[in-house]
Coordinates of C-alpha atoms in Angstrom, one line a residue:
M324 CA -70.7 30.2 11.8
G325 CA -68.0 29.4 8.5
F326 CA -67.5 26.5 6.7
N327 CA -64.4 25.0 8.3
I328 CA -61.8 22.8 6.9
A329 CA -59.1 20.8 8.5
I330 CA -56.5 19.9 7.8
D331 CA -53.7 17.7 9.9
G332 CA -50.7 15.9 9.6
P333 CA -47.6 15.9 10.4
A334 CA -44.0 18.3 9.7
G335 CA -43.4 18.1 5.7
A336 CA -46.6 16.8 4.6
G337 CA -47.3 19.7 2.8
K338 CA -50.2 21.2 4.7
S339 CA -49.7 24.6 4.1
T340 CA -49.5 24.4 -0.2
I341 CA -52.8 22.0 0.1
A342 CA -54.9 24.5 2.2
K343 CA -53.5 27.2 0.6
Q344 CA -54.4 25.6 -2.9
V345 CA -58.0 25.0 -1.6
A346 CA -58.7 27.9 0.2
L347 CA -58.3 29.4 -2.9
K348 CA -60.4 26.9 -4.6
K349 CA -62.9 27.3 -2.2
G350 CA -62.8 30.8 -1.5
C351 CA -62.4 30.8 1.9
V352 CA -59.6 32.4 4.2
Y353 CA -56.8 30.5 4.8
V354 CA -55.3 29.8 8.3
D355 CA -51.7 29.0 9.2
T356 CA -52.1 28.2 12.5
G357 CA -47.9 26.5 12.1
A358 CA -47.6 30.4 11.7
M359 CA -49.0 31.6 14.3
Y360 CA -47.1 29.8 16.2
R361 CA -43.8 30.0 15.0
G362 CA -44.7 34.0 15.0
L363 CA -45.0 33.4 19.0
A364 CA -41.6 31.1 18.4
V365 CA -40.0 34.4 16.8
H366 CA -41.1 36.8 20.1
F367 CA -39.0 33.9 22.6
L368 CA -36.6 34.2 20.4
K369 CA -36.1 37.9 20.0
N370 CA -36.2 37.8 23.7
G371 CA -33.3 35.5 24.5
I372 CA -35.4 32.2 25.3
R373 CA -34.3 28.8 25.4
P374 CA -37.3 26.6 24.8
E375 CA -36.0 24.5 27.4
E376 CA -36.2 27.7 29.5
T377 CA -40.8 26.8 29.5
D378 CA -40.9 29.4 33.3
K379 CA -40.2 32.6 30.6
I380 CA -42.2 31.1 27.7
V381 CA -45.6 31.1 29.8
H382 CA -44.4 35.2 31.7
A383 CA -43.3 35.8 27.8
C384 CA -46.4 35.1 26.2
A385 CA -47.8 38.3 27.3
D386 CA -46.3 40.1 25.7
A387 CA -47.0 39.1 22.3
D388 CA -49.8 40.3 20.0
V389 CA -49.8 37.5 17.3
S390 CA -52.2 38.7 14.1
I391 CA -52.7 37.6 10.9
G392 CA -53.7 39.9 7.6
Y393 CA -52.9 40.0 3.9
E394 CA -51.0 41.8 2.1
D395 CA -51.6 41.6 -2.3
G396 CA -53.8 38.7 -1.3
N397 CA -50.5 36.3 1.0
Q398 CA -50.7 36.1 5.0
Q399 CA -48.8 37.8 6.0
V400 CA -48.4 37.2 10.1
Y401 CA -46.8 40.1 12.4
L402 CA -46.3 39.7 16.0
N403 CA -46.7 42.7 18.8
G404 CA -47.2 45.3 14.5
E405 CA -44.3 43.9 13.5
N406 CA -44.0 42.2 10.1
I407 CA -42.1 38.7 10.9
T408 CA -43.0 36.7 7.8
G409 CA -39.5 36.8 6.7
M410 CA -38.0 34.9 9.8
L411 CA -41.2 32.2 9.9
R412 CA -39.0 29.5 8.1
D413 CA -36.1 29.5 10.2
E414 CA -34.6 26.3 11.4
A415 CA -34.7 27.8 15.4
V416 CA -38.1 29.1 15.1
G417 CA -39.2 25.7 14.3
D418 CA -38.0 23.6 16.6
M419 CA -39.0 26.4 19.0
A420 CA -42.1 26.1 17.5
S421 CA -43.1 22.9 17.4
K422 CA -41.0 22.7 21.9
S423 CA -42.9 26.1 22.8
S424 CA -46.7 24.7 22.1
Q425 CA -46.2 21.9 23.9
L426 CA -47.2 24.6 26.4
P427 CA -51.2 25.0 27.8
E428 CA -50.7 28.5 27.9
V429 CA -49.0 29.1 24.5
R430 CA -51.7 27.4 22.5
E431 CA -54.6 28.7 24.8
K432 CA -52.4 32.4 23.8
L433 CA -53.8 31.6 20.7
L434 CA -56.6 29.3 20.8
E435 CA -59.3 32.3 20.8
L436 CA -58.6 33.5 18.3
Q437 CA -58.3 31.4 15.7
R438 CA -61.7 29.6 17.0
S439 CA -63.0 33.4 16.6
L440 CA -61.6 33.1 12.5
A441 CA -63.6 30.0 12.1
R442 CA -67.0 32.1 13.4
E443 CA -66.4 34.4 11.8
K444 CA -66.0 33.6 7.9
D445 CA -65.3 30.1 6.3
V446 CA -61.6 29.0 6.6
V447 CA -59.7 25.9 5.8
M448 CA -57.1 26.0 8.9
D449 CA -54.1 23.0 9.3
G450 CA -52.0 22.3 12.4
R451 CA -51.2 19.5 14.5
D452 CA -54.7 19.7 15.8
I453 CA -57.5 21.5 14.1
G454 CA -59.8 18.3 14.1
T455 CA -59.4 17.2 17.6
N456 CA -59.2 20.1 19.3
I457 CA -59.5 23.5 17.8
L458 CA -61.9 23.1 15.8
P459 CA -63.4 18.8 16.5
N460 CA -66.8 20.6 14.9
A461 CA -65.2 21.4 11.3
D462 CA -67.2 20.9 8.1
V463 CA -64.8 18.4 6.1
K464 CA -61.6 16.9 8.1
V465 CA -58.4 15.6 6.8
F466 CA -55.4 13.6 8.4
L467 CA -52.4 14.8 5.2
T468 CA -49.2 12.4 5.7
A469 CA -46.8 11.0 4.1
S470 CA -43.6 9.1 4.6
V471 CA -40.9 10.3 6.5
E472 CA -38.6 9.5 3.0
T473 CA -40.7 11.9 0.8
R474 CA -40.9 14.4 3.9
A475 CA -37.3 14.6 4.0
K476 CA -36.5 14.5 0.3
R477 CA -39.5 18.0 -0.1
R478 CA -37.5 19.5 2.4
Y479 CA -34.3 18.8 1.0
D480 CA -34.9 19.9 -1.8
E481 CA -36.3 23.4 -0.9
L482 CA -33.1 23.9 1.6
V483 CA -30.8 23.2 -1.5
Q484 CA -33.2 25.4 -4.1
K485 CA -32.4 27.7 -1.5
G486 CA -28.0 27.7 -1.8
I487 CA -28.7 25.8 2.0
V488 CA -26.0 22.9 2.0
C489 CA -28.0 20.4 3.8
D490 CA -28.0 17.2 4.5
I491 CA -30.9 14.9 3.8
K492 CA -30.8 12.0 7.0
Q493 CA -30.0 15.3 8.8
I494 CA -33.3 16.0 7.5
A495 CA -34.9 12.5 8.0
D496 CA -33.7 12.6 11.7
D497 CA -35.0 15.4 13.1
I498 CA -38.4 14.6 11.5
K499 CA -38.4 11.3 12.6
E500 CA -37.8 13.0 16.8
R501 CA -40.0 16.0 15.4
D502 CA -43.2 13.7 14.6
H503 CA -42.6 11.6 17.9
R504 CA -42.1 14.8 19.8
D505 CA -45.7 16.0 18.7
M506 CA -47.4 12.9 19.4
T507 CA -46.4 11.9 22.4
R508 CA -46.3 15.0 24.6
E509 CA -49.6 15.8 26.8
T510 CA -51.1 19.0 25.5
A511 CA -52.9 18.1 22.3
P512 CA -51.3 15.2 20.6
L513 CA -50.5 14.8 17.3
K514 CA -52.9 12.3 15.9
Q515 CA -55.8 11.1 13.3
A516 CA -59.6 12.9 14.4
E517 CA -61.7 10.6 14.3
D518 CA -64.1 11.7 12.2
A519 CA -61.3 12.7 9.8
V520 CA -60.4 11.7 6.1
L521 CA -56.6 9.9 6.1
I522 CA -55.3 11.0 3.1
D523 CA -51.0 9.5 2.7
S524 CA -49.8 12.4 -0.1
S525 CA -46.5 11.1 -0.8
E526 CA -47.8 9.4 -4.6
M527 CA -49.9 12.7 -5.4
S528 CA -49.1 15.7 -6.6
I529 CA -50.5 18.9 -5.6
E530 CA -53.5 19.4 -7.7
E531 CA -54.2 15.3 -6.9
V532 CA -53.8 15.9 -3.6
T533 CA -56.5 19.4 -3.3
E534 CA -58.9 18.0 -5.5
A535 CA -59.1 14.7 -3.4
I536 CA -60.2 17.6 -0.4
L537 CA -62.5 19.4 -2.3
K538 CA -64.3 16.2 -3.2
L539 CA -64.6 15.6 0.0
C540 CA -67.0 19.1 0.5
R541 CA -69.2 19.3 -2.1

């Protein structure tokens, strides 16, 4: 059985950035579950499926094989053998992933792969329901959050750096809507596990959050 670290939290809280740092310093495998759901979302969009077409989404799961690999130490996501890592951050992909992940059939598609990785290797896994559902017996559980304003500013800065024109108020509104959707969905809603440590990163640096989690592993 591997040593498992589960990091949950809302969109934009910095889970992926922190999880990668923790995995690097602990010598663990980083498993980005959100990227895996986004990989499935790419598959649905490639097939011309809209987020509200749940029957088509469920049917399309049968034709999707999402896997994780590493190239030069960097995680890559593959869909049916094609490297789709560069597509994962598209807004349409994120929206499809958030909505389709509410479906039990979509979650079941990826669940066993995620648990199998955790059984075989020391992993750091981040997402919405790692500590509550996917790895309920994880050695360390963290619920990482930040204020809506902080998360919106981070996303705004990220888009501006890429030369994308955007509205920070619209980004904040989108984050609030996604938070509500993630917390109220029927299947595996976003919530803090009873034995998870709450960390609010609003006023913390990446290094400070990383160190706080590493201390929990000692």
